[in-house]
Coordinates of C-alpha atoms and ligand atoms in Angstrom, one line a residue:
X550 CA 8.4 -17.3 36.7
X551 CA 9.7 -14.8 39.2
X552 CA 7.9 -14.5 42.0
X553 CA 9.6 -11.5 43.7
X554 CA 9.1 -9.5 40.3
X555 CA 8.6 -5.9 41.3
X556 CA 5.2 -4.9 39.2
X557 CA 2.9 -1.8 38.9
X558 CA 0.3 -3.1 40.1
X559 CA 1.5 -4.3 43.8
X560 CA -0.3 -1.5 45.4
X561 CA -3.8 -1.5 44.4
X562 CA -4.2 -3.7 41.2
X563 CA -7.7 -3.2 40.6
X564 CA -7.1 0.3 40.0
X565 CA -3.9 -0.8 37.8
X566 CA -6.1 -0.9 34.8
X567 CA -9.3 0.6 33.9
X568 CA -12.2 -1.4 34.5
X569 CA -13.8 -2.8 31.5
X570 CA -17.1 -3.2 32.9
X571 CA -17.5 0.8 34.3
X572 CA -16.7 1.8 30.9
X573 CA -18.8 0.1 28.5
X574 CA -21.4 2.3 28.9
X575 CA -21.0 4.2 25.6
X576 CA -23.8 5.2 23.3
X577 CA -20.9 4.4 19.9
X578 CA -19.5 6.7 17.7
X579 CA -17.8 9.9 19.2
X580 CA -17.0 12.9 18.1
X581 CA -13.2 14.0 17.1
X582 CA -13.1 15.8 20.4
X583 CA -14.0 13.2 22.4
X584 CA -11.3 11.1 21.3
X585 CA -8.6 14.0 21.4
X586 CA -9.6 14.3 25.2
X587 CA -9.4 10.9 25.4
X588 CA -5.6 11.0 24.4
X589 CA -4.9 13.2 27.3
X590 CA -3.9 11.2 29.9
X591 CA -0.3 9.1 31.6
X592 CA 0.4 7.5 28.7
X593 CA 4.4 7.0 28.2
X594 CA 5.3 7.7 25.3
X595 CA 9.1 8.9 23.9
X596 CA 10.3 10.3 20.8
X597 CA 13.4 11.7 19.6
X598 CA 15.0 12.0 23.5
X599 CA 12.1 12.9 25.4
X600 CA 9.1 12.3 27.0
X601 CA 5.9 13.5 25.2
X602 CA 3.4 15.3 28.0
X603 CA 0.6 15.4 26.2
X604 CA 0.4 13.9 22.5
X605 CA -2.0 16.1 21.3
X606 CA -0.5 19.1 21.9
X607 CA 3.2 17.7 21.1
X608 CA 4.2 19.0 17.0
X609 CA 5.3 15.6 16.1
X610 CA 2.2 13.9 16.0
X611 CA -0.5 16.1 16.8
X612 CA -1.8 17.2 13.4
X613 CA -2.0 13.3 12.8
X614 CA -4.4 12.7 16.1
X615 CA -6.1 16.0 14.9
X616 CA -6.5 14.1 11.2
X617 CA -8.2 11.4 12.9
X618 CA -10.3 13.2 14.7
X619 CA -11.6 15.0 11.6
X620 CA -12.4 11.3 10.4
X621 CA -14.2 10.6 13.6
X622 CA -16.5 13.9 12.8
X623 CA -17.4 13.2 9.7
X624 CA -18.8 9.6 11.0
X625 CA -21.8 11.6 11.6
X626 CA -22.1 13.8 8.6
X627 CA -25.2 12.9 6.6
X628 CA -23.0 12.8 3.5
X629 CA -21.0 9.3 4.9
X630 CA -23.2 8.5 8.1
X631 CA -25.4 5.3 6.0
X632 CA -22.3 4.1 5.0
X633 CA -19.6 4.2 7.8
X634 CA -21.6 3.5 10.7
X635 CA -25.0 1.1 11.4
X636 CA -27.4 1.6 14.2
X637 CA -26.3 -1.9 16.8
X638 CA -29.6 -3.5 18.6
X639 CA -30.0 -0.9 20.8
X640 CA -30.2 1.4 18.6
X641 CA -26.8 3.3 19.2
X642 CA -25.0 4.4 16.1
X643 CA -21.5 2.3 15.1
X644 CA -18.8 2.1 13.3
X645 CA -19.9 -0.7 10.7
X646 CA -16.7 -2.2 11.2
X647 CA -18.2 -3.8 14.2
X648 CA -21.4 -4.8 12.6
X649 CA -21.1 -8.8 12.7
X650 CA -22.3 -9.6 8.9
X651 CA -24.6 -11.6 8.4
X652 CA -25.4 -11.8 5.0
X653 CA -23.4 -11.2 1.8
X654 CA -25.3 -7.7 1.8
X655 CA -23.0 -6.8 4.9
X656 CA -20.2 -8.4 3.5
X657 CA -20.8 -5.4 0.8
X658 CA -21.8 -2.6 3.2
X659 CA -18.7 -3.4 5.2
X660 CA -16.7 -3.3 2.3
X661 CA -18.0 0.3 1.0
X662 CA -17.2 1.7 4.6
X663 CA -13.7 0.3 4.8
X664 CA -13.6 2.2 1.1
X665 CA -15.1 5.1 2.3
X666 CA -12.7 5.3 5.4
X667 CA -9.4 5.3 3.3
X668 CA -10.7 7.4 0.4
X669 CA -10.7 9.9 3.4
X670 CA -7.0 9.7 3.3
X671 CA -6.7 8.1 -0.2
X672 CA -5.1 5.8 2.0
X673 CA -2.2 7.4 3.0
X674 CA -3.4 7.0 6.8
X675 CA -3.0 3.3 6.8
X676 CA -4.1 2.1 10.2
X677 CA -7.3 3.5 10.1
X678 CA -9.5 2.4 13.5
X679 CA -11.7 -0.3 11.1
X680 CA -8.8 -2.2 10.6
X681 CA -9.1 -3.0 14.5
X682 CA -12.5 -2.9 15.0
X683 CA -12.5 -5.6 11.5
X684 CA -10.7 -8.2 14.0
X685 CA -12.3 -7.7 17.1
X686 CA -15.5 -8.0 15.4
X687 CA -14.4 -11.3 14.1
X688 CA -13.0 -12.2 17.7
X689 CA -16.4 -11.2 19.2
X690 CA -18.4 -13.3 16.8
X691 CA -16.1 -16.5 16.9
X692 CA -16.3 -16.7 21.7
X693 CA -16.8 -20.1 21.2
X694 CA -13.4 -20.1 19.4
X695 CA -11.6 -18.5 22.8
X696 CA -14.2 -20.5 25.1
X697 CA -11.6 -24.0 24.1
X698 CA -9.2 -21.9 26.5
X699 CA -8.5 -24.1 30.2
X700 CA -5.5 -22.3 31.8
X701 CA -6.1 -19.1 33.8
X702 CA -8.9 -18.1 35.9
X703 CA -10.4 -16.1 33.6
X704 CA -14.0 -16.4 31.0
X705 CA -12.5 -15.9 27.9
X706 CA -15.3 -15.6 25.9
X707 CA -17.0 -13.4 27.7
X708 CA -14.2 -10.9 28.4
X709 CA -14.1 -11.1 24.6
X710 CA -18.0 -9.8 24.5
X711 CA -17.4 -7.8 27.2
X712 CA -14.2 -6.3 25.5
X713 CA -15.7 -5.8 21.7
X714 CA -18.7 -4.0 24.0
X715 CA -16.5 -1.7 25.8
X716 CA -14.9 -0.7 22.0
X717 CA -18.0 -0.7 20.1
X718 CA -20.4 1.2 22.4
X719 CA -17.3 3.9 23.1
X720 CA -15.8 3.9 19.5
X721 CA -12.4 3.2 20.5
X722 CA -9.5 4.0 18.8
X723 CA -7.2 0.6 18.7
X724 CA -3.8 -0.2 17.9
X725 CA -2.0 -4.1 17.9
X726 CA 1.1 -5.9 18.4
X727 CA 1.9 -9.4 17.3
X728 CA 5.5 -9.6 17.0
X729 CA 7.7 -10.5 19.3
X730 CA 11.6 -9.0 18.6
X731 CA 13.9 -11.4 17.0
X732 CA 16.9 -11.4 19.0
X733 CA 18.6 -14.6 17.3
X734 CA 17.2 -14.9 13.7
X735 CA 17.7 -19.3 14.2
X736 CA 15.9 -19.6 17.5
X737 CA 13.2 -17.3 16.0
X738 CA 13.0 -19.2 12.6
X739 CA 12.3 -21.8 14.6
X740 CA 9.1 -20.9 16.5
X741 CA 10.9 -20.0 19.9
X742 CA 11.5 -16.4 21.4
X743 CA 13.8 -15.1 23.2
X744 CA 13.7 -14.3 26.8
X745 CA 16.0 -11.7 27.1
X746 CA 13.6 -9.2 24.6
X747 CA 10.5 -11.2 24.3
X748 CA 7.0 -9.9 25.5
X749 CA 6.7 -13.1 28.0
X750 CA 4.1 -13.5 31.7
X751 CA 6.5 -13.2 34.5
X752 CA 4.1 -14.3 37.5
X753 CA 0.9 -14.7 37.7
X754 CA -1.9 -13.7 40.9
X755 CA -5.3 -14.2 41.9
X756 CA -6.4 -10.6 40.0
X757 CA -4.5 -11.4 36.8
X758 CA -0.7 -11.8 35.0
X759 CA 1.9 -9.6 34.9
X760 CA 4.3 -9.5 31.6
X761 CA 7.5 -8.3 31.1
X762 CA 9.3 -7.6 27.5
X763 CA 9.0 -6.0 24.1
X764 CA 6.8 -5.9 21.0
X765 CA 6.9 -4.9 17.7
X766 CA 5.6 -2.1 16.2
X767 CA 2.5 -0.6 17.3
X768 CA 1.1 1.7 14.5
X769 CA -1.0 4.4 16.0
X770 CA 0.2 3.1 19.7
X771 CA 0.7 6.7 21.0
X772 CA -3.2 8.2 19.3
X773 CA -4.9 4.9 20.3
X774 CA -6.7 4.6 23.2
X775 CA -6.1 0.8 23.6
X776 CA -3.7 -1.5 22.3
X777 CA -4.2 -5.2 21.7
X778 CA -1.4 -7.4 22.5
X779 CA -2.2 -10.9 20.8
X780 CA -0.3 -13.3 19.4
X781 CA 2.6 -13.9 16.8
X782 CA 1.1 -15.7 14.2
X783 CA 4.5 -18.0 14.5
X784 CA 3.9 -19.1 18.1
X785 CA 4.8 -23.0 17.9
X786 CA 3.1 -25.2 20.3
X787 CA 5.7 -26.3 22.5
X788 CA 6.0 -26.1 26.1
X789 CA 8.7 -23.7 25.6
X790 CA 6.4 -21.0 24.2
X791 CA 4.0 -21.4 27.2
X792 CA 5.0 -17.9 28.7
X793 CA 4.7 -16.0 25.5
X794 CA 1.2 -17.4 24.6
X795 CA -1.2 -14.9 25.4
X796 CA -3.9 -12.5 24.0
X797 CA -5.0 -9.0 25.9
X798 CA -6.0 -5.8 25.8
X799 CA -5.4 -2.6 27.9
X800 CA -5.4 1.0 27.7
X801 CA -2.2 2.7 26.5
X802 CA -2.2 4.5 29.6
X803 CA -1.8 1.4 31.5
X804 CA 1.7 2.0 34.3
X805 CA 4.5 0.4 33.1
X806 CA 3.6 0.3 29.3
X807 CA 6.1 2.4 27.7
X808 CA 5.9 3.7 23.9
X809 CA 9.1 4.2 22.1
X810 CA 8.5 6.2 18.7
X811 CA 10.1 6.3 15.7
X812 CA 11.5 9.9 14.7
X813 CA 8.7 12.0 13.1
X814 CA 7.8 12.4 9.3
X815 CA 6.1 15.5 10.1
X816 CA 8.6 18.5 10.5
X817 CA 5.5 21.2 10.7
X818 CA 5.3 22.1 7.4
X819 CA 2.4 23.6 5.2
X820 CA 0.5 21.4 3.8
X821 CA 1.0 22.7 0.0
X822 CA 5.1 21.8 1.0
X823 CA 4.1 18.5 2.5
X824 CA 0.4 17.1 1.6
X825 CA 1.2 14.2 2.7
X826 CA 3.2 14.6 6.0
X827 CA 1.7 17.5 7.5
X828 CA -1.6 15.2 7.3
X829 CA -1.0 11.8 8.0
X830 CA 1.6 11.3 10.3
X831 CA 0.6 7.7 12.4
X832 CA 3.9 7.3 14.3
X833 CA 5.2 3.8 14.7
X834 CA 6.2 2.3 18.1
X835 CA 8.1 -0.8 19.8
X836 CA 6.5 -1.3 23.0
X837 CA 8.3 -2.3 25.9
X838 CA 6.2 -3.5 29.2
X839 CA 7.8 -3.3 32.4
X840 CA 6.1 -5.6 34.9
X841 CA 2.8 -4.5 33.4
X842 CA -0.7 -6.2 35.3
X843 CA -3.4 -7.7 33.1
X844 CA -6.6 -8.1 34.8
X845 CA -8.1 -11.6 34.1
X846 CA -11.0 -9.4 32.8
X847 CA -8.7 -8.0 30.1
X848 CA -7.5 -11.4 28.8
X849 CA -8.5 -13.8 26.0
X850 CA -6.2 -16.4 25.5
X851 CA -3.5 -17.7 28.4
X852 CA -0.7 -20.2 28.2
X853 CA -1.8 -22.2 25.1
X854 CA 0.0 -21.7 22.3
X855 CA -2.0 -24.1 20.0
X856 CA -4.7 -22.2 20.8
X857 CA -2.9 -19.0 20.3
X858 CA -1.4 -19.9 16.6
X859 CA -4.8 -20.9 15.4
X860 CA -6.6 -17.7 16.5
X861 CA -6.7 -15.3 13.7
X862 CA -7.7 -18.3 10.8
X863 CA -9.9 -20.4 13.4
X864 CA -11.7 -17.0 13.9
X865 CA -11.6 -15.7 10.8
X866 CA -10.2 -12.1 12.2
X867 CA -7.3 -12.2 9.2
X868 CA -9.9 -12.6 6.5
X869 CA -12.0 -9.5 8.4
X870 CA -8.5 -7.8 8.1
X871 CA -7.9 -8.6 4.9
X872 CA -10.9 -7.3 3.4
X873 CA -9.8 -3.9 5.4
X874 CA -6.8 -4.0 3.9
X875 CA -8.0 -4.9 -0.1
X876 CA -9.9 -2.0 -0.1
X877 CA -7.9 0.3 1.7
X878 CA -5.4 -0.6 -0.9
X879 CA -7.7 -0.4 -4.1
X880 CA -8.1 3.2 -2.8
X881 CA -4.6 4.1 -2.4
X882 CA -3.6 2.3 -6.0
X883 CA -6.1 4.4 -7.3
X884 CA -4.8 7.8 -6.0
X885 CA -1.1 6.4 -7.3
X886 CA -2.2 6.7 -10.5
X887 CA -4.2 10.2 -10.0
X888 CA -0.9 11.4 -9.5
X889 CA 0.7 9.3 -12.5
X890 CA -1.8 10.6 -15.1
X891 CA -1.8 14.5 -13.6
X892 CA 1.8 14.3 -13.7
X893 CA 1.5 12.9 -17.7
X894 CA -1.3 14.9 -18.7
X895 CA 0.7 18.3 -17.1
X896 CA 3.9 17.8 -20.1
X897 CA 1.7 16.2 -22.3
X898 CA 3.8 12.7 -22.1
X899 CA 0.5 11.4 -21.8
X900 CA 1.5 11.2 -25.7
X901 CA 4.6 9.2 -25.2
X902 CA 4.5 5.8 -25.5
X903 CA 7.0 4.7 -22.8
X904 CA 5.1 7.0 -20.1
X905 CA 1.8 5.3 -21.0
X906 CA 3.4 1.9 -21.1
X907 CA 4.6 2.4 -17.5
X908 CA 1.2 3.6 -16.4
X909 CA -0.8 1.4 -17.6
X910 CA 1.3 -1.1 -15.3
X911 CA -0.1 0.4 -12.0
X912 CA -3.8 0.5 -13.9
X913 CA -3.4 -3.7 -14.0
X914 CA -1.9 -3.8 -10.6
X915 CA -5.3 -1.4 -9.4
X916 CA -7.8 -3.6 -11.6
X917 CA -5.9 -6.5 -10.2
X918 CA -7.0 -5.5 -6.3
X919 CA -10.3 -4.4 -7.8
X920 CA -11.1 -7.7 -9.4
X921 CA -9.9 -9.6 -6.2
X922 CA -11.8 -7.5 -3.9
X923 CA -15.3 -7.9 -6.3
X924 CA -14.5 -11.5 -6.2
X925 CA -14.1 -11.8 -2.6
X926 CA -17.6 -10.1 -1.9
X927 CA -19.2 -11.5 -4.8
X928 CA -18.3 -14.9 -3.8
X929 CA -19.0 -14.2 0.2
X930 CA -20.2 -17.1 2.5
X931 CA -21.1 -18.3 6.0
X932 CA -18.3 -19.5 8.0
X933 CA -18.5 -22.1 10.7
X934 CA -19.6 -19.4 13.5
X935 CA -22.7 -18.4 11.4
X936 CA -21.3 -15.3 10.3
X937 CA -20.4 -14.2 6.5
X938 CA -17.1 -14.1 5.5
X939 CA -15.7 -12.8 2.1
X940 CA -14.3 -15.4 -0.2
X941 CA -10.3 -16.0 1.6
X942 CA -8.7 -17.0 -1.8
X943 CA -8.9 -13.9 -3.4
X944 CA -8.3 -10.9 -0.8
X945 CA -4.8 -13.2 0.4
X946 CA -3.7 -12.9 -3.1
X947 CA -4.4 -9.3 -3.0
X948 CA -2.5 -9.3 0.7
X949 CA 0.6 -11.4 -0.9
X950 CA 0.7 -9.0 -4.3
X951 CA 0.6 -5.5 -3.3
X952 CA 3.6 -6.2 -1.1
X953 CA 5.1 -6.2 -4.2
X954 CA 2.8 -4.1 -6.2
X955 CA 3.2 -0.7 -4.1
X956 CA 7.3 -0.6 -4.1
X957 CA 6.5 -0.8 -8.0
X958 CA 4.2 1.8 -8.7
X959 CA 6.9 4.1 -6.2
X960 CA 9.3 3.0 -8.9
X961 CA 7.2 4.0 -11.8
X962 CA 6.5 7.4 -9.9
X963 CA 10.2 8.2 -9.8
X964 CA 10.6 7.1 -13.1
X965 CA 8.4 9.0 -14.4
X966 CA 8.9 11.8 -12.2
X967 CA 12.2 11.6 -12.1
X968 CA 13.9 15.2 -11.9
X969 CA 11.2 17.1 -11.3
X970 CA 10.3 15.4 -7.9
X971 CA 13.7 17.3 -6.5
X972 CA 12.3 20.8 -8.8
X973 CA 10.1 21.8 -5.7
X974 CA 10.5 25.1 -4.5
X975 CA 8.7 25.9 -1.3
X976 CA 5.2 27.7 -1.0
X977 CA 7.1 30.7 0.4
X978 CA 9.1 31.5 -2.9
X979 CA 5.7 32.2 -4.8
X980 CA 5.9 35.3 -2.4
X981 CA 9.1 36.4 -2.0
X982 CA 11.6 37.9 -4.2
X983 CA 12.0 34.6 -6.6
X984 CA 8.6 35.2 -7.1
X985 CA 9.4 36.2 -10.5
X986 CA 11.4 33.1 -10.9
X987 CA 9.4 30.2 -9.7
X988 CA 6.1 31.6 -11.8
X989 CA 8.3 31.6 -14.7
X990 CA 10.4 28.6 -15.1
X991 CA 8.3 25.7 -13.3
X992 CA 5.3 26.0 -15.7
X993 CA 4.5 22.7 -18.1
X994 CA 2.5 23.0 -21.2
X995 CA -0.4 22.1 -19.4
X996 CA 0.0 23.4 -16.2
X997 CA 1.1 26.8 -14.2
X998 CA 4.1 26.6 -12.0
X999 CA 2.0 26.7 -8.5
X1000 CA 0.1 23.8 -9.5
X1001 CA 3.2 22.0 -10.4
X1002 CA 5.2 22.8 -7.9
X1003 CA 1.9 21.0 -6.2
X1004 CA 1.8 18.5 -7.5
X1005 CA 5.0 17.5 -7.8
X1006 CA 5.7 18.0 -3.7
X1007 CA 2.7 15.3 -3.5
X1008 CA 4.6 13.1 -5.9
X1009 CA 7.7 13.6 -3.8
X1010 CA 5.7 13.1 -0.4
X1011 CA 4.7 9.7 -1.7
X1012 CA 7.5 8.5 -3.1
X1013 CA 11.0 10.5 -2.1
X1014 CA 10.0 11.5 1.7
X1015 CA 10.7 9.8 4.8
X1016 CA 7.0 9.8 4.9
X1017 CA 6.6 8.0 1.2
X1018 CA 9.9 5.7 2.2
X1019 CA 7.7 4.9 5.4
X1020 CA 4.7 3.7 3.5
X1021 CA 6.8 1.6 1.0
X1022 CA 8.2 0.1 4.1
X1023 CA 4.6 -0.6 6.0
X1024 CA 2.9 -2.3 3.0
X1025 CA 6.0 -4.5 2.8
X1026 CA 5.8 -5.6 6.6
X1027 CA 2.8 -4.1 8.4
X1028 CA 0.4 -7.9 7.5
X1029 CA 3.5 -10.0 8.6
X1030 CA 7.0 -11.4 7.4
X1031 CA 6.3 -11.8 3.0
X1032 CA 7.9 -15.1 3.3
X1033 CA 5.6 -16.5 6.0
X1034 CA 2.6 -15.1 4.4
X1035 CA 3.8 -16.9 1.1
X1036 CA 4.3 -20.4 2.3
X1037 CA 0.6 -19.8 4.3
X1038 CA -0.7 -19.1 0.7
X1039 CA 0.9 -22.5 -0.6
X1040 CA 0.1 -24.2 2.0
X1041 CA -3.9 -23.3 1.8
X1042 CA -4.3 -23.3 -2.1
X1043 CA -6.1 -26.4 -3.4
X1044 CA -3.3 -28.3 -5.3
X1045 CA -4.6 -31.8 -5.2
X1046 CA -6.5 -31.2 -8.4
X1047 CA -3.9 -29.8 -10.1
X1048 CA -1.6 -32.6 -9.5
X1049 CA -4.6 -35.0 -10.3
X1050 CA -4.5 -33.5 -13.8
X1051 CA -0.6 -34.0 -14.4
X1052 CA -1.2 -37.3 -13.1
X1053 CA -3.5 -38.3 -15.8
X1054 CA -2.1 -37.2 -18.5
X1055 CA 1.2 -38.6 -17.6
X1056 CA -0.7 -42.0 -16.6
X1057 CA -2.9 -41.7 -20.1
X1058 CA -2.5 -44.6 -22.1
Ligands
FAD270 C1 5.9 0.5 9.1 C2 5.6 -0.7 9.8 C3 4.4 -0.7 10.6 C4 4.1 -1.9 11.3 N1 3.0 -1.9 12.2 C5 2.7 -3.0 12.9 C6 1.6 -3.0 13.8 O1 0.9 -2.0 14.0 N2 1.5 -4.1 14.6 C7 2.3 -5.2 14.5 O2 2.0 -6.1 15.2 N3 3.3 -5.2 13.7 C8 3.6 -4.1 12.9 N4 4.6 -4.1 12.0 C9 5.6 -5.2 12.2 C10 5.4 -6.3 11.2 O3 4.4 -7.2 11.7 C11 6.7 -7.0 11.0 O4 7.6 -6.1 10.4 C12 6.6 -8.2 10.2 O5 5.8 -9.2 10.8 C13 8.0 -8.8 9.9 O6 8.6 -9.0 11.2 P1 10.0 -8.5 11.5 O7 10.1 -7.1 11.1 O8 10.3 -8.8 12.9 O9 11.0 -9.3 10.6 P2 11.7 -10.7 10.8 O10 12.6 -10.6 11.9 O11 12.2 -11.1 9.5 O12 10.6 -11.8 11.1 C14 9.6 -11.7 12.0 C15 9.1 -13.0 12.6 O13 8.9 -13.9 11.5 C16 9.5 -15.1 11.8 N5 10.3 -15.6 10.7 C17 11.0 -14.9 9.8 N6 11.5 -15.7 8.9 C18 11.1 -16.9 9.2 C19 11.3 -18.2 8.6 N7 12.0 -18.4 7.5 N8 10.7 -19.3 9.2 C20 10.0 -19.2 10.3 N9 9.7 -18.0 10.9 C21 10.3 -16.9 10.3 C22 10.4 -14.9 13.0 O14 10.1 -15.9 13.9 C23 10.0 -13.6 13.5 O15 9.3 -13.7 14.7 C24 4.9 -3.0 11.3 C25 6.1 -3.0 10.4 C26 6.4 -1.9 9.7 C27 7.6 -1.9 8.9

């Protein structure tokens, strides 16, 4: 490590990063206000050549941090308060996200929150804050899991209770980066990073570690209020990997953590031209960190990397996640095929064979995640920690199909759509002088040319857009590389019996 490393922190690093104990004072859930003027602060964050002052004010992703601030309201509308949020032990009012379950009962009432959340969006706004709050919650009820840590001069555990405090009690808004960038795809298939782009600890002090490198991607990094940096679920346990074995957390606005976005999806438009964009835009990031400092107070795991690769199964955060995800899914499959039967029903090829052959695809593919998900809860259980768990098996099916499942029902929606996703005038030419036009020649049997025009610019948000190609792209990637999610899947699924069987018919006399 280089000890002359020039760092943020050099002047005053208790100031460097907020302190997590001065803020965990919270009282939970806030209001969508609260979090916008939480946004307003140093944060670095760059998009399309510049510098963004203030994300909440800047076009490109403002009416996304306004959309989740509309979510945050509606926490504490009587018509969703029972259901999203549960009042903790002292009585402050939660996200239910963070409510540890204990009992296949909170399995279920965690599971009709994280439903409740994405309906909200009908899933379009994937990283919704419960998929954080799912894993620290899982974190914060497995400390004895991060206690095994030696190296460092820090109490993991308790900066872990601390941490999941400071996020419960304030309702933070999180975001998360695991992946390191692969710079050579062979050193990187083999369990190593790089140390010209890998996020790595360059020195470490008395007051914490400083880091130096990139991550990939951080949805939601510039409208979170924290990010998580923990580790790649590929870290091998070699000396080698020492540097890059970590877990932390620290504000956004943290000096020297720099945001570099992707280009927007949302180009200001109405949201009868874009009902999809104009709503929902989460903006992706790589994150690079320049000499950043991380308190001791702000980390979890430190140079261990068995520890490290073991983290998310050993505390059962991934299976917290996936449940997220399952349902979060099961509510966007089902607003897929709103669209696919509207779009039928509108020509009346809800008649036609071939259309409802196609359809009735993405209705198995949505049963499919509904029957995983009911079998997950159904089949909940207390995990080594004491805390309930839904049933693994089923929701990392559901994680490993609809990678596969969503670019399919896209497919179906532009076969089925297929012309009349690029027949979309714009809102305007209902008023000007095609008027006349657009009233006339975009009606369907059974529906008036403004309501197809409508519905057709959703079909083409979801599935011709840079905003639908987006999404296709995020529920291939956003849980981890397919192919190293797969070979987990094999390697967990109880075979022996299976091979027990062919052996005794083949050894049958
Ligand atoms: C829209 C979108 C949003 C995302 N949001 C987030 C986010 O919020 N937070 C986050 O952390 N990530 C996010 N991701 C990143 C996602 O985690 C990665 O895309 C995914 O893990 C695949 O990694 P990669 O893109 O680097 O691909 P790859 O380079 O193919 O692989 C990534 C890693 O897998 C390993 N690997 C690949 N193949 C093999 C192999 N055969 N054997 C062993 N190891 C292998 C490599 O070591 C490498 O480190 C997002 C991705 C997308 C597309």
């Amino acid at each position: 490590m280089d000890e002359s490393t020039h760092n943020h922190a050099d002047a005053a690093p208790e100031q460097a990063t907020q302190s997590i104990t001065s803020s965990a004072s919270g009282t939970g859930i806030r209001t969508g206000a609260q979090y916008l003027e939480g946004l307003r602060d140093d944060r670095e964050v760059w998009t399309e050549g510049k510098r963004i002052a203030d994300v909440t004010r800047e076009p490109s992703m403002m009416r996304g941090a306004q959309t989740l601030a509309s979510f945050l309201d509606r926490q504490d509308e009587d018509t969703y308060r029972d259901t999203v949020t549960y009042l903790d032990d002292d009585g402050d009012r939660c996200a239910t996200a963070y409510m540890i379950p204990k009992s296949k009962e909170d399995i279920a009432q965690r599971g009709r929150a994280y439903v409740q959340w994405a309906r909200w969006s009908n899933g379009m706004f994937g990283r919704t804050p419960d998929y954080k709050n799912a894993s620290l919650m899982a974190f914060a009820g497995a400390t004895e899991f991060l206690a095994q840590g030696t190296k460092g001069q820090a109490d993991f555990a308790g900066n872990m209770t601390t941490f999941y405090k400071l996020a419960r009690k304030n309702d933070k808004v999180l975001t998360h980066t695991l992946v390191n960038p692969t710079f050579n795809f062979q050193q990187a298939a083999s369990g190593k990073f790089s140390e010209k782009v890998a996020l790595q600890v360059v020195k470490e002090t008395d007051a914490g570690i400083i880091v130096n490198g990139a991550r990939l991607l951080a949805t939601l990094g510039p409208l979170a209020d924290e990010i998580e940096v923990f580790p790649s679920t590929v870290l091998r346990a070699t000396e080698d990997n020492i540097p890059f074995a970590f877990a932390f957390a620290i504000p956004i606005a943290t000096p020297g953590l720099k945001l570099i976005c992707r280009d927007t999806y949302d180009h200001g438009k109405s949201h009868f031209d874009a009902p999809l964009s104009s709503r929902y835009e989460e903006m992706d990031a790589v994150v690079v960190f320049e000499n950043v400092f991380i308190p001791w107070e702000r980390i979890f795991m430190y140079g261990e990397p068995h520890l490290c690769n073991q983290a998310f199964a050993a505390t059962n955060a991934v299976v917290h996640m996936m449940h997220q995800v399952a349902c979060g899914k099961l509510v966007k499959s089902e607003f897929l095929l709103g669209i696919l039967c509207s779009i039928a029903r509108a020509s009346g090829r809800d008649k036609d064979l071939h259309t409802k052959g196609l359809i009735a695809e993405v209705m198995q593919m949505t049963e499919t995640i509904r029957a995983l998900l009911f079998s997950a809860e159904a089949q909940a259980h207390e995990d080594q920690h004491g805390n309930f768990i839904p049933l693994r098996g089923p929701l990392d099916t559901s994680r490993n199909l609809f990678p596969k499942f969503y670019p399919r029902m896209i497919e179906i929606l532009q076969l089925i759509g297929s012309s009349s996703l690029m027949a979309t005038p714009a809102e305007a030419d209902f008023s000007n002088e095609l008027g006349t036009d657009v009233e006339q020649y975009f009606q369907l049997t059974n529906m008036d040319s403004r309501d197809r025009v409508g519905l057709f610019r959703l079909a083409h948000d979801v599935a011709i857009s840079g905003f639908g190609t987006r999404q296709a792209l995020y529920e291939r990637f956003f849980f981890g590389p397919p192919a190293l999610i797969a070979s987990g899947y094999y390697d967990l699924y109880d075979k022996d019996p299976l091979i027990d069987r062919v052996d005794a018919l083949l050894n049958e006399a």
